[in-house]
Tab-separated table of C-alpha atoms and ligand atoms in Angstrom:
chain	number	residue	atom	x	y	z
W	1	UNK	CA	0.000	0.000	0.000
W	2	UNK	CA	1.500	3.224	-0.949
W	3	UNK	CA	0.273	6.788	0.694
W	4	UNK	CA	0.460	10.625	-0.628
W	5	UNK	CA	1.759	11.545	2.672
W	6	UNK	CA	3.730	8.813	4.351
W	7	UNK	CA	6.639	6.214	4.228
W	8	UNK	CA	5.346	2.896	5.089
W	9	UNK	CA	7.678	-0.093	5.094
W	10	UNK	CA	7.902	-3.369	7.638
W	11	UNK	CA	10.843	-4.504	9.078
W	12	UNK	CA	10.031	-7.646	10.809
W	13	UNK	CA	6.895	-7.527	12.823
W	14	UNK	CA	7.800	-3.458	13.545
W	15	UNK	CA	5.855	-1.355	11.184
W	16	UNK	CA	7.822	2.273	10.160
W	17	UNK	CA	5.668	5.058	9.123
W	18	UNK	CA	7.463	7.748	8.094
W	19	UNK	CA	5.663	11.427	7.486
W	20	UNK	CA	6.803	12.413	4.087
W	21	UNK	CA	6.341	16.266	3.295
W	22	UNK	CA	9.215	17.998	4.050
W	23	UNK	CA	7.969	20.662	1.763
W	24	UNK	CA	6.040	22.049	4.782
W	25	UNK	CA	8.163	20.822	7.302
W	26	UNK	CA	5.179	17.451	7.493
W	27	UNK	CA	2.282	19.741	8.369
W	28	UNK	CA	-0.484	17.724	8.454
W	29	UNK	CA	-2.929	18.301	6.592
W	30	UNK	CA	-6.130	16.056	5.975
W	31	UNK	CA	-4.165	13.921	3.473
W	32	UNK	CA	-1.485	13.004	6.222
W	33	UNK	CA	-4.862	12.889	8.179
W	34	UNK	CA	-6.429	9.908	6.148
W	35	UNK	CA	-3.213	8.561	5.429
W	36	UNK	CA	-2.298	8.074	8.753
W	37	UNK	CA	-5.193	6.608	10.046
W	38	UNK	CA	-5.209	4.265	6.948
W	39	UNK	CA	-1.878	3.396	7.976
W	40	UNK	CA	-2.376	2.622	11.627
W	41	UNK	CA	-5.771	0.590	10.837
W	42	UNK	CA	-3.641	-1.498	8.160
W	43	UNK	CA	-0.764	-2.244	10.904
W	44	UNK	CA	-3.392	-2.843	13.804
W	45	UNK	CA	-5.470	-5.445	11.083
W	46	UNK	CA	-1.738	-7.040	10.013
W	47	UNK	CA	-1.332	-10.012	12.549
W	48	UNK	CA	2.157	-10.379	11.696
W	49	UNK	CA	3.212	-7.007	12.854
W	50	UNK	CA	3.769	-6.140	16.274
W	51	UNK	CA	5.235	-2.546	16.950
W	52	UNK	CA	4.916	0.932	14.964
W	53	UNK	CA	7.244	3.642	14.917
W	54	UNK	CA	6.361	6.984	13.440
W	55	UNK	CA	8.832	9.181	12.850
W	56	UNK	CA	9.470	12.294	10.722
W	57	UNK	CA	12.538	13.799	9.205
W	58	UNK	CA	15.464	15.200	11.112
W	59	UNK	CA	14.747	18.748	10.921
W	60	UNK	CA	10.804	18.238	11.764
W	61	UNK	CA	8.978	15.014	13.605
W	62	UNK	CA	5.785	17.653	12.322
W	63	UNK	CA	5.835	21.145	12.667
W	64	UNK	CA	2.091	21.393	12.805
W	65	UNK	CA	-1.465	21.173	11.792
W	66	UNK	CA	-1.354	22.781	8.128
W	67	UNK	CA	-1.794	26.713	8.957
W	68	UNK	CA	-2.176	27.066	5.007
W	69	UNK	CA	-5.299	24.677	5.281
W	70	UNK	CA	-7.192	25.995	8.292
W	71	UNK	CA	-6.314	30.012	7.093
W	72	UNK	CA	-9.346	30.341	5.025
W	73	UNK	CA	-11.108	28.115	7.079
W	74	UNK	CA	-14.345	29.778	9.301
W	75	UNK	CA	-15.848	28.418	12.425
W	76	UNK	CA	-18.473	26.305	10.499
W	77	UNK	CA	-16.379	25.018	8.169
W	78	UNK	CA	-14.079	23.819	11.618
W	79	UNK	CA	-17.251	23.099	13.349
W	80	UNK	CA	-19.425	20.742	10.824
W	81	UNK	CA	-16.469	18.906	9.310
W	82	UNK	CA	-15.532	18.443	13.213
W	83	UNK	CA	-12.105	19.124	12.270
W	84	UNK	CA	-9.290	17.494	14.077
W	85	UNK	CA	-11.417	14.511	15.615
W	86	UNK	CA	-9.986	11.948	13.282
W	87	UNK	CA	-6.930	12.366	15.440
W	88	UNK	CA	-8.663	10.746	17.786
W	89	UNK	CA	-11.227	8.131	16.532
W	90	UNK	CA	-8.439	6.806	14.382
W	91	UNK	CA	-4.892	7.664	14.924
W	92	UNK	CA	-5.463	7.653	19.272
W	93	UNK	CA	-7.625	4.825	18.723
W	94	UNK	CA	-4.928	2.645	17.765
W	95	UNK	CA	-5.057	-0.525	19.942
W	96	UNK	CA	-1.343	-2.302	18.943
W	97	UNK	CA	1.613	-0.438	20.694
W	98	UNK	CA	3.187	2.295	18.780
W	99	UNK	CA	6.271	4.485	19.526
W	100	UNK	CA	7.199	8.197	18.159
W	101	UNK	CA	10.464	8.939	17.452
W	102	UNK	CA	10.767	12.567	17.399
W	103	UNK	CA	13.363	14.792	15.993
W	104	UNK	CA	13.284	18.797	15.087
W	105	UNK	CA	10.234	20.520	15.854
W	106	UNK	CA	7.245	18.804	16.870
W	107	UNK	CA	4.999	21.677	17.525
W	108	UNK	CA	1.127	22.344	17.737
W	109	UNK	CA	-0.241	18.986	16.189
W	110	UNK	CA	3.177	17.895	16.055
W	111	UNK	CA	3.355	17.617	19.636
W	112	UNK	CA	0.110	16.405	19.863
W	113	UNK	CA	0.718	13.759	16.927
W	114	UNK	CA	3.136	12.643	19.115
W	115	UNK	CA	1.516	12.605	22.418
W	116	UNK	CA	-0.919	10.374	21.151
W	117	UNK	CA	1.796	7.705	20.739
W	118	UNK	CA	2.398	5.267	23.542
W	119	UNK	CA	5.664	6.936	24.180
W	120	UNK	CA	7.762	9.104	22.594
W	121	UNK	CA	11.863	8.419	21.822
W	122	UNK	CA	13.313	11.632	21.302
W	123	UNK	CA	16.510	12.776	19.436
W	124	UNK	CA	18.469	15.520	21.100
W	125	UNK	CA	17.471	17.955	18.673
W	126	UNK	CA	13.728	17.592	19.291
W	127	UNK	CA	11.644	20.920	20.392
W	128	UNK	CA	8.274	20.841	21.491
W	129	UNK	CA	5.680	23.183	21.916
W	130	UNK	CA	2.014	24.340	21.617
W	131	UNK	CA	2.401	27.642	19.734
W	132	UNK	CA	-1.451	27.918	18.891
W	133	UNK	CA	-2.048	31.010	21.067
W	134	UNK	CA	0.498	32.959	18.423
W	135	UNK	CA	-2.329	32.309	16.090
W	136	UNK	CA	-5.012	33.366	17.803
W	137	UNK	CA	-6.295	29.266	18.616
W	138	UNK	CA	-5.496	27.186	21.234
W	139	UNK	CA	-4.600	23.079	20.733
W	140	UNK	CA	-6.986	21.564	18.771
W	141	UNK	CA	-5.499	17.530	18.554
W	142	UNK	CA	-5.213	17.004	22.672
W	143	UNK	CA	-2.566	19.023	23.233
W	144	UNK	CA	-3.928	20.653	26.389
W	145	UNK	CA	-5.391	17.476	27.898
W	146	UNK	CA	-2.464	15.453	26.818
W	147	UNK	CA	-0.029	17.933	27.695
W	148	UNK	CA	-0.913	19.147	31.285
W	149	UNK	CA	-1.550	14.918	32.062
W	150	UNK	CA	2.559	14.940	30.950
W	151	UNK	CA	4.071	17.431	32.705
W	152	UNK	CA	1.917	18.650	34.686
W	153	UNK	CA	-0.137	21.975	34.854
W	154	UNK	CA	2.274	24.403	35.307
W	155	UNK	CA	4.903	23.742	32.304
W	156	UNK	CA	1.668	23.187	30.520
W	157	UNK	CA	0.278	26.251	31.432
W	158	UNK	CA	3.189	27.940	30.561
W	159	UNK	CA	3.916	26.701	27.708
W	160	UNK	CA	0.283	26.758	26.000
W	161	UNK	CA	-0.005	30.823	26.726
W	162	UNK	CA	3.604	32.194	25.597
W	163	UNK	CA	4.084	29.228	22.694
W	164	UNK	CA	7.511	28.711	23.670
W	165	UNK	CA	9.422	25.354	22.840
W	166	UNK	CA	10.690	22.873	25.098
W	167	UNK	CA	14.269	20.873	24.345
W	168	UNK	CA	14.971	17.642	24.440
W	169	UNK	CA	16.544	17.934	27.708
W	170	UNK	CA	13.896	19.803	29.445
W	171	UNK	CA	11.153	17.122	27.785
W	172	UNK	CA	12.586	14.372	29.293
W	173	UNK	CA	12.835	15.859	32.844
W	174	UNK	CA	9.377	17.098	32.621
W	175	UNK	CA	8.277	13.227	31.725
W	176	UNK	CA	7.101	14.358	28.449
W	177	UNK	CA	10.023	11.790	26.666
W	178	UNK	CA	11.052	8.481	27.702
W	179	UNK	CA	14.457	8.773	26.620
W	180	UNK	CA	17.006	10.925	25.113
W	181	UNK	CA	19.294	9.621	21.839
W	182	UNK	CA	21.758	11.107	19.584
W	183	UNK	CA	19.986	12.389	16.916
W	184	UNK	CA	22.106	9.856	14.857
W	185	UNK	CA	21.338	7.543	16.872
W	186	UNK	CA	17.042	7.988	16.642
W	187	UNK	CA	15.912	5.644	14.421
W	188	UNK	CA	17.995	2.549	15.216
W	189	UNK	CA	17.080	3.017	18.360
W	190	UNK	CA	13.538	3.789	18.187
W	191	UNK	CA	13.287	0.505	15.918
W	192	UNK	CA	14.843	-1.556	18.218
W	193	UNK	CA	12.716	-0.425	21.300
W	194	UNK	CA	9.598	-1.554	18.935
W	195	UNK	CA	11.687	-4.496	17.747
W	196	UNK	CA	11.679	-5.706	21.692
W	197	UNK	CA	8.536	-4.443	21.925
W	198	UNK	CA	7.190	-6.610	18.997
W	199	UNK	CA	8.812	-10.112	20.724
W	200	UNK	CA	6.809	-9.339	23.362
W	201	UNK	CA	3.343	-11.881	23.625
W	202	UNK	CA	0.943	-9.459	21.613
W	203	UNK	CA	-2.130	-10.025	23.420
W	204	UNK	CA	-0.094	-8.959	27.016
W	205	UNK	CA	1.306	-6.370	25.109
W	206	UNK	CA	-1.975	-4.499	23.610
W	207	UNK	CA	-3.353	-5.250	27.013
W	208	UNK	CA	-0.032	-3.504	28.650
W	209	UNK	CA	-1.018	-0.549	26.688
W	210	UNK	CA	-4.677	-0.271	27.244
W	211	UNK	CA	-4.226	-0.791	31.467
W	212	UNK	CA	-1.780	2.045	30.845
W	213	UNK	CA	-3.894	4.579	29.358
W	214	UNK	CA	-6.965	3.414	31.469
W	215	UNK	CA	-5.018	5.170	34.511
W	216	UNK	CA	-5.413	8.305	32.304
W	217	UNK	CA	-9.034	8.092	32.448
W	218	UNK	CA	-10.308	6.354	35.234
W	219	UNK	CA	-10.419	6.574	39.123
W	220	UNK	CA	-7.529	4.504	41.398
W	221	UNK	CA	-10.663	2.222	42.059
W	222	UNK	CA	-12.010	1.643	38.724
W	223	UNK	CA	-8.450	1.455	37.554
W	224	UNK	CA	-7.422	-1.061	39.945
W	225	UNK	CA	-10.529	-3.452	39.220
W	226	UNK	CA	-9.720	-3.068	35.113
W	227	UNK	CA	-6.277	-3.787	36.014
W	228	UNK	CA	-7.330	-7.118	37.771
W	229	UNK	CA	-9.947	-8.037	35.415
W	230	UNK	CA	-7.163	-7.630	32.984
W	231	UNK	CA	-4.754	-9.345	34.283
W	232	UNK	CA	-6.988	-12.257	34.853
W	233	UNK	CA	-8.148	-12.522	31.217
W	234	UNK	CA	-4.449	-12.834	30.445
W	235	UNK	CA	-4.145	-15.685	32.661
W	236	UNK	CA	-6.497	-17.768	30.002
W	237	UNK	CA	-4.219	-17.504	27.248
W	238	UNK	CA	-1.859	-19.693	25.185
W	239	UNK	CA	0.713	-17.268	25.882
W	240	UNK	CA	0.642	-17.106	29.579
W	241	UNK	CA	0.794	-20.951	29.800
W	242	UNK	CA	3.871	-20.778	27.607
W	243	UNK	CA	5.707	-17.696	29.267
W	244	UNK	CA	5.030	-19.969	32.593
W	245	UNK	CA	6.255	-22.525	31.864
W	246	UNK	CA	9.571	-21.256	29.076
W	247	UNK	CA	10.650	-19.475	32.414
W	248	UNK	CA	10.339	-22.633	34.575
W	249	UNK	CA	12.296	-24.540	31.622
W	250	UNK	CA	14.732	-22.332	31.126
W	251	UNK	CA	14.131	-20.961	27.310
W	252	UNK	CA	12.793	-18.411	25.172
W	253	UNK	CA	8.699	-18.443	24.695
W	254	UNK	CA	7.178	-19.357	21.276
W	255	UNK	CA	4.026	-16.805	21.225
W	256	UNK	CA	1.233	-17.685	19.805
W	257	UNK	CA	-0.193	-14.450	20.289
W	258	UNK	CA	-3.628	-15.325	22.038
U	301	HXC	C1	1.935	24.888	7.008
U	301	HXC	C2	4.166	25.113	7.401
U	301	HXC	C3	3.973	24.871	8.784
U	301	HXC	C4	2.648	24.626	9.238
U	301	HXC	C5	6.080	25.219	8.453
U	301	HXC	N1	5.487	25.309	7.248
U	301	HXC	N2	5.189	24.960	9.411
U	301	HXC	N3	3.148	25.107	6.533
U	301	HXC	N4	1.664	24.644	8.303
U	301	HXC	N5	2.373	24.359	10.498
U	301	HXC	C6	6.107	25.599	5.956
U	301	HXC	C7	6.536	27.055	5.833
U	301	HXC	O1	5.451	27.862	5.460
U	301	HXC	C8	7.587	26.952	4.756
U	301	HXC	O2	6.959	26.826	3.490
U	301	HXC	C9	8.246	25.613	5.043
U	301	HXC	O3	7.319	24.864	5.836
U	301	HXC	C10	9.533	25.766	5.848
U	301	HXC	O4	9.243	26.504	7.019
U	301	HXC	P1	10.081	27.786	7.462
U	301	HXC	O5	9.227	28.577	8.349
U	301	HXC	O6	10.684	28.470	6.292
U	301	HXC	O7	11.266	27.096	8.298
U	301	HXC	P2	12.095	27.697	9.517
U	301	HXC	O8	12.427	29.136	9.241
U	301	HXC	O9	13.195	26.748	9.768
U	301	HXC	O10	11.082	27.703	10.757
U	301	HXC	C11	10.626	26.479	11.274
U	301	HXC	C12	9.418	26.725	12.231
U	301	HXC	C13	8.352	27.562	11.501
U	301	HXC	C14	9.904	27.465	13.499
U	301	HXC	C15	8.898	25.352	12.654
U	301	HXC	O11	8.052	26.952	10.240
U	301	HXC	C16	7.062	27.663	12.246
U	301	HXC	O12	6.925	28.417	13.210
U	301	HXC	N6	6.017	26.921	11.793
U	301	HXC	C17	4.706	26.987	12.372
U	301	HXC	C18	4.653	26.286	13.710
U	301	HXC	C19	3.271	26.369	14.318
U	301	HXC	O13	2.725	27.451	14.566
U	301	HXC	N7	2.648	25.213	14.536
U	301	HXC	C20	1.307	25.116	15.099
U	301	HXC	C21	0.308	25.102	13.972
U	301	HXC	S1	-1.346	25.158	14.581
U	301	HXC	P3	7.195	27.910	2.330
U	301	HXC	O14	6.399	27.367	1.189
U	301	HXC	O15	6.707	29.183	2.865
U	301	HXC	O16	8.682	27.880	2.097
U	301	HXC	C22	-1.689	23.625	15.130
U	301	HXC	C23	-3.011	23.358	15.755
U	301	HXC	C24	-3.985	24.429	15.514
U	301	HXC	O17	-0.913	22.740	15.034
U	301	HXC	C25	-5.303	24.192	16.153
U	301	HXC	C26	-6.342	25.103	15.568
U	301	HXC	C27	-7.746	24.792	15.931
């Protein structure tokens, strides 16, 4: 399958997406929109892939939602094509484990692209930041929600009203990044995180993923019930029988993914 927009190769059971306009430094626009969500249903359908990375180029990871598209845009137009919420009925609603490697500016939807990705891998030369408010919007993709749940409400704050960028450095203190690599370094290691990642048992893995984000939107007592129930449906798989038991034996496990 080839996109407008995007990169899309396999290597093994990881899945690289890479956004492909560096014309506008990957804005995205409603092509990288569809693409992208075409994309991430396609490697969530595929059972013999695993991980995702999504990545952009080294000077931008995405430096936006496409200003060009919205600038003749009105309210109504925003309002009845409910612009922005395939962000998150598709590309959020991803259910297999996907990592963003980020490097260069990931700003406004950027950021938010990548905040909707399970974690993010960052090269040293990443920036981040929600620069909306210097064009007379605020975050339209998460960024506020996802954001202030990073880092808290007072870098968020701060940096949703003066638009200033955040460096790799700063990200990663602020729990915004996992981890910090050599800009050289991003995309080898980004694959190889999904690569591990990917040998994981699937099933514990997507189920890893959604106890995870369930923290994000549940109380400690719902949470901890899902987390139980979840952890008891594990318990009746293949998988779990064979992780058992290649531990007691001494070997790898042979998944058979449910
Ligand atoms: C459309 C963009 C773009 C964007 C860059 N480009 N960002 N096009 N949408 N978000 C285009 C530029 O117009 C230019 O095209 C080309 O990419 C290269 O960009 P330059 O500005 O020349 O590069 P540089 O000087 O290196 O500056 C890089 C930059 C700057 C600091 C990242 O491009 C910038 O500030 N971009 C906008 C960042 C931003 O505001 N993002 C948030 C968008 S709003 P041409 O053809 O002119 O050479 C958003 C959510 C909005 O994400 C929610 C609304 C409801």
């Amino acid at each position: 399958m080839s996109y407008e927009t995007l990169l899309v190769e396999q290597r093994g059971a990881v899945t690289l997406i890479t956004i492909n306009r560096p014309q506008a430094l990957n804005a995205l626009n409603a092509q990288v929109l569809a693409d992208m969500s075409a994309a991430l249903a396609a490697y969530d359908a595929d059972p013999t892939q695993h991980c995702a990375v999504v990545t952009g180029s080294e000077k931008a990871f995405a430096a936006g939602a496409d200003i060009k598209q919205m600038a003749d845009k009105e309210a109504a137009d925003f309002f009845l094509e409910d612009f922005f919420s395939g962000w998150t009925s598709h590309v959020a609603a991803t259910r297999k484990p996907w990592i963003a490697a980020v490097a260069g500016f990931a700003l406004g939807g950027g950021c938010e692209l990548a905040m909707m990705a399970d974690f993010i891998i960052a090269a040293d030369t990443a920036k981040f930041g929600q620069p909306e408010i210097k064009l007379g919007v605020a975050p339209g993709m998460g960024g506020s929600q996802r954001l202030t749940r990073a880092v808290g409400k007072a870098k968020a704050m701060e940096m949703c009203l003066t638009g200033r960028m955040m460096d790799a450095t700063e990200a990663e203190s602020a729990g915004l990044v996992a981890r910090i690599v050599p800009a050289s370094d991003l995309l080898d290691e980004a694959l190889k995180t999904a690569a591990t990642i990917a040998a994981m048992p699937p099933m514990a893995a997507m189920i890893n993923k959604e106890m995870v984000n369930l923290a994000f939107e549940s109380t400690l007592t719902q949470g901890l019930v899902a987390e139980r129930r979840m952890f008891q449906i594990l318990t009746a798989t293949e998988d779990k029988k064979e992780g058992m038991a290649a531990f007691v034996e001494k070997r790898a496990g042979v998944w058979k993914g449910r």
